[in-house]
GROMACS .gro file of C-alpha atoms in nm:
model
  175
    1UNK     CA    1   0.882  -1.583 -16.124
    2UNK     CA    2   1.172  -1.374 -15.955
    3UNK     CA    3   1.075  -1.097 -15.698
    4UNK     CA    4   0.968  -0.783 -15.842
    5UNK     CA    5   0.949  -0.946 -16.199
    6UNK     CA    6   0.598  -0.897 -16.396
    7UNK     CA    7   0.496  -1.154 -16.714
    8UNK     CA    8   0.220  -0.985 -16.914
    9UNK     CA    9   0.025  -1.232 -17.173
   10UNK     CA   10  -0.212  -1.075 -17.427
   11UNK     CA   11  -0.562  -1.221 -17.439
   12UNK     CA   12  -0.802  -1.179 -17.701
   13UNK     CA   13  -1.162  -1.129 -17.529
   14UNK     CA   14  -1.515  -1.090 -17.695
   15UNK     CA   15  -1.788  -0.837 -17.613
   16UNK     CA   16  -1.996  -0.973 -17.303
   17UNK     CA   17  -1.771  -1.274 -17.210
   18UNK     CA   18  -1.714  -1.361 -16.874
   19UNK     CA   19  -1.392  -1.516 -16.790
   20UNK     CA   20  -1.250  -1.674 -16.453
   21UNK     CA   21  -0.882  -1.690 -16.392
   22UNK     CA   22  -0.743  -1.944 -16.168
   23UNK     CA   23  -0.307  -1.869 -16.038
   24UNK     CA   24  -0.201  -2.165 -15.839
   25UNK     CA   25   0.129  -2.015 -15.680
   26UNK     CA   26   0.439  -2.220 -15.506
   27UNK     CA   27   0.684  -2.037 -15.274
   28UNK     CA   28   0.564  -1.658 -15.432
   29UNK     CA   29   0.284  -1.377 -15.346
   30UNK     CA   30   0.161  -1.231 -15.687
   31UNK     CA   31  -0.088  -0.985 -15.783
   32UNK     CA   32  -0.359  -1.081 -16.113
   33UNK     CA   33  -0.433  -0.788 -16.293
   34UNK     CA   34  -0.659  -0.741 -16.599
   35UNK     CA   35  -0.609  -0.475 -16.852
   36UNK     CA   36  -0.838  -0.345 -17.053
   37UNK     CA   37  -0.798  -0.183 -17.408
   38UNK     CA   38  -0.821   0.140 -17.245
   39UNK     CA   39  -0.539   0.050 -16.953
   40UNK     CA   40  -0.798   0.020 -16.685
   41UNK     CA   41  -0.835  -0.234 -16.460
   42UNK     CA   42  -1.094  -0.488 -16.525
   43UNK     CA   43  -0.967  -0.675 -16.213
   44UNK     CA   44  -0.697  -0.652 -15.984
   45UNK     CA   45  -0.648  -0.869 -15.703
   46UNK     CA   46  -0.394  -0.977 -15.451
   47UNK     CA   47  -0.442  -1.176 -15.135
   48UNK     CA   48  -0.195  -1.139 -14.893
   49UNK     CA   49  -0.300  -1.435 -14.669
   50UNK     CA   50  -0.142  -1.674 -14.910
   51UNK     CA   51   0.247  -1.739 -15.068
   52UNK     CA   52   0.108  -2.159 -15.191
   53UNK     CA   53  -0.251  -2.218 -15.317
   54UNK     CA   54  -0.508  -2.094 -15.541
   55UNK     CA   55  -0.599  -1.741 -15.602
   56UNK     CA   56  -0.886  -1.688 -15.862
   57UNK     CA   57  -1.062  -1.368 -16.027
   58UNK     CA   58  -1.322  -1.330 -16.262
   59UNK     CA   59  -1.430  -1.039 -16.513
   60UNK     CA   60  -1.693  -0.962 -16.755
   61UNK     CA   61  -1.588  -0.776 -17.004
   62UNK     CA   62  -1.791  -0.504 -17.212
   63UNK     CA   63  -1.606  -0.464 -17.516
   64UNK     CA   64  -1.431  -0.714 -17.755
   65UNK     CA   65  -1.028  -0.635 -17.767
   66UNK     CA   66  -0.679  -0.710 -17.676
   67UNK     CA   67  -0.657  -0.724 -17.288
   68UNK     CA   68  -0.333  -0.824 -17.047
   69UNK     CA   69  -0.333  -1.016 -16.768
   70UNK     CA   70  -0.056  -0.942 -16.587
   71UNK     CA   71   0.104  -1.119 -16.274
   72UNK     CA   72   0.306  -0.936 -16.080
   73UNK     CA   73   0.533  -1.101 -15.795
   74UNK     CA   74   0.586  -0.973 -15.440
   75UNK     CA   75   0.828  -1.106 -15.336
   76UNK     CA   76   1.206  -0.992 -15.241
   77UNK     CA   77   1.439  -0.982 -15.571
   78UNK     CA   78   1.644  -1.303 -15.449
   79UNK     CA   79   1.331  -1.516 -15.404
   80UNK     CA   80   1.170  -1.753 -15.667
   81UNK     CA   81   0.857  -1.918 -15.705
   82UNK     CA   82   0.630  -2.018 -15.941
   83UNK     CA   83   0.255  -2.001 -16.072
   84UNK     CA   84   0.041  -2.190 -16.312
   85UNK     CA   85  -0.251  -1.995 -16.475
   86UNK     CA   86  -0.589  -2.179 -16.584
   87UNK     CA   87  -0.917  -2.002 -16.766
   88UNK     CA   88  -1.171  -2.240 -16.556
   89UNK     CA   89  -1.420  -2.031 -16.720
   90UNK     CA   90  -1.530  -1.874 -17.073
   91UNK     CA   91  -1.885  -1.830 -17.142
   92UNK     CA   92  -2.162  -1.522 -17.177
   93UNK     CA   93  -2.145  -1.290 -16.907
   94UNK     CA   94  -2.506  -1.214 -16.695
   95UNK     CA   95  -2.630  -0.868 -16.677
   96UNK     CA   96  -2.512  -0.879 -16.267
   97UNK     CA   97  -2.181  -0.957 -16.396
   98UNK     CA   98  -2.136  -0.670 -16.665
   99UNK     CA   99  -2.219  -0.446 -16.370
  100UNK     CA  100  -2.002  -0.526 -16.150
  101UNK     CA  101  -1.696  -0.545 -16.387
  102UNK     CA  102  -1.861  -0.178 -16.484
  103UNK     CA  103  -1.837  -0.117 -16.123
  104UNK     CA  104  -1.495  -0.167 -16.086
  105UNK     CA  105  -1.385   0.055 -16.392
  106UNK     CA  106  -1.534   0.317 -16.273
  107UNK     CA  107  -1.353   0.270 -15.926
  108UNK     CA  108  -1.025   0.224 -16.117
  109UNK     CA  109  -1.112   0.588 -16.331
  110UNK     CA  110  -1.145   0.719 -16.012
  111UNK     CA  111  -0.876   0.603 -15.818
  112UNK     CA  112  -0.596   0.785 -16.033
  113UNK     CA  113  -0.727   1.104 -15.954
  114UNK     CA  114  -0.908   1.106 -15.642
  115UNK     CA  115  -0.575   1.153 -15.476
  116UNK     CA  116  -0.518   1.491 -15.624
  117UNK     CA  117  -0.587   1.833 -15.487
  118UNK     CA  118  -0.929   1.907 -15.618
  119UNK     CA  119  -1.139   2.197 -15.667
  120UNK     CA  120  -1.504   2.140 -15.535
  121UNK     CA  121  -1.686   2.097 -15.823
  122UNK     CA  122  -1.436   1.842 -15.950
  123UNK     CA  123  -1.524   1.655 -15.568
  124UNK     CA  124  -1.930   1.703 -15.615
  125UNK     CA  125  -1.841   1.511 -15.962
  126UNK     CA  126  -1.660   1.213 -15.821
  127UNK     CA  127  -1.944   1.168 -15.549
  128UNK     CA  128  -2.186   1.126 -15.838
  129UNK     CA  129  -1.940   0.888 -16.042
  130UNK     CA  130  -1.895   0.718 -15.698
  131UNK     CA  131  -2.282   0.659 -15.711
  132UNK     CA  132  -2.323   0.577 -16.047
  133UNK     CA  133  -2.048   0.252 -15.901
  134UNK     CA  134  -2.267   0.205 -15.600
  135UNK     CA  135  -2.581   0.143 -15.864
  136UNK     CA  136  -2.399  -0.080 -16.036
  137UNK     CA  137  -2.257  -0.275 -15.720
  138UNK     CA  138  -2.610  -0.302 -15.559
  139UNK     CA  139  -2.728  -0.424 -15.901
  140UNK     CA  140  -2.438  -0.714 -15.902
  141UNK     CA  141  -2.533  -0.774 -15.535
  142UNK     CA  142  -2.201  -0.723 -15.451
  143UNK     CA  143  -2.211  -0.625 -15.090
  144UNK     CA  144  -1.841  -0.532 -15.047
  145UNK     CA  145  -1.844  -0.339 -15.318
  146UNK     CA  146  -2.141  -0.133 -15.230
  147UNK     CA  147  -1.962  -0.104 -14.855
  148UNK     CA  148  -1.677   0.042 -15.009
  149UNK     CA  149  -1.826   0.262 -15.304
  150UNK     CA  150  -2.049   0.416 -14.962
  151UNK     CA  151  -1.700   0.513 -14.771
  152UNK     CA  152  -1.585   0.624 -15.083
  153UNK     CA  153  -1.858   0.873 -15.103
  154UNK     CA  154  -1.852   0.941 -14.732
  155UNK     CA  155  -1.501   1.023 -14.723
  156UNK     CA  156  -1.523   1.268 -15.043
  157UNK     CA  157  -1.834   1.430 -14.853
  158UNK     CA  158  -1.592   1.459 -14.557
  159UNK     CA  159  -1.328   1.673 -14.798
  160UNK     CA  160  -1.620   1.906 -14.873
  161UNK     CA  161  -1.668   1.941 -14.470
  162UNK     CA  162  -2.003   1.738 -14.506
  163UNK     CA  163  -1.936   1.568 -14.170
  164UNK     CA  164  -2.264   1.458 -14.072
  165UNK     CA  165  -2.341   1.312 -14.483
  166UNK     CA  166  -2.014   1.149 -14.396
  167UNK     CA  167  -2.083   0.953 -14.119
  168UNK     CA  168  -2.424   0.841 -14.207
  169UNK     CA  169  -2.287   0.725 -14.516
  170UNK     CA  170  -2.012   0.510 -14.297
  171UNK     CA  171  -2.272   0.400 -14.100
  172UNK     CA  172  -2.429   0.273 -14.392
  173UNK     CA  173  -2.097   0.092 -14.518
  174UNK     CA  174  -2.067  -0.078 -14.187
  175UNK     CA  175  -2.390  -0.216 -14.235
   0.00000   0.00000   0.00000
């Protein structure tokens, strides 16, 4: 894969599967993203700590459908490298697992608008789908996710001029 270049492959996924991608990458830095039917983001994940080894991501997904993984390089246009892609994983996904994946839908909804110049209802709205991720974060034990979901909320609380919500909830993310 050449720098800036993205490969997309189409993958046929059934309702409440859990799958667990595995990119082994020489000489690039890539991104893994996974698509859903409805262009959100089931995963996407990039670790900038590494240009060789293994970088690995899982989903579960809700629906059955066409999704795309894509791969993405990083890199500067003149620079090549390569990656291998392995499913280490197909099988049911747990009830933890839906939620997070849920989790992170949400997040990506969110993310395209949050951005934006809102009004205040529109901000009072994202709080609560902020929470409704949270839920599903502390139900998936997902620690990092709950720590971010909490700043999320914090700093949207901090639009509305909420300081002192804001940094209890920050606190609470540190924590």
């Amino acid at each position: 894969i050449s720098g800036g270049e993205r490969h997309i492959y189409k993958i046929k996924l059934s309702e409440k599967q859990f799958v667990k991608i595995e990119a082994e990458q020489t000489n690039c830095d890539i991104i893994l993203a996974l698509q859903t039917p409805e262009n959100l983001n089931a995963f996407e994940f990039k670790d900038d700590n590494f240009r060789n080894g293994s970088e690995t991501q899982t989903a579960a997904i809700e629906i059955s459908g066409e999704y795309e993984l894509r791969v993405v390089s990083f890199e500067k246009p003149d620079l090549k490298g390569k990656y291998t892609l392995k499913f280490s994983e197909l099988r049911p996904a747990t009830e933890k697992e839906l939620s997070q994946t849920s989790g992170f839908l949400i997040v990506d909804k969110l993310s395209k608008i949050e951005k934006e110049s809102l009004t205040t209802e529109q901000i009072y709205q994202m709080i609560e789908k902020f929470e409704i991720a949270l839920g599903k974060f502390r139900f998936a034990e997902n620690r990092s996710g709950e720590a971010v979901m909490l700043s999320s909320i914090a700093s949207n609380h901090i639009r509305l001029g909420n300081y002192r919500k804001g940094d209890e909830l920050n606190r609470q993310a540190l924590e």
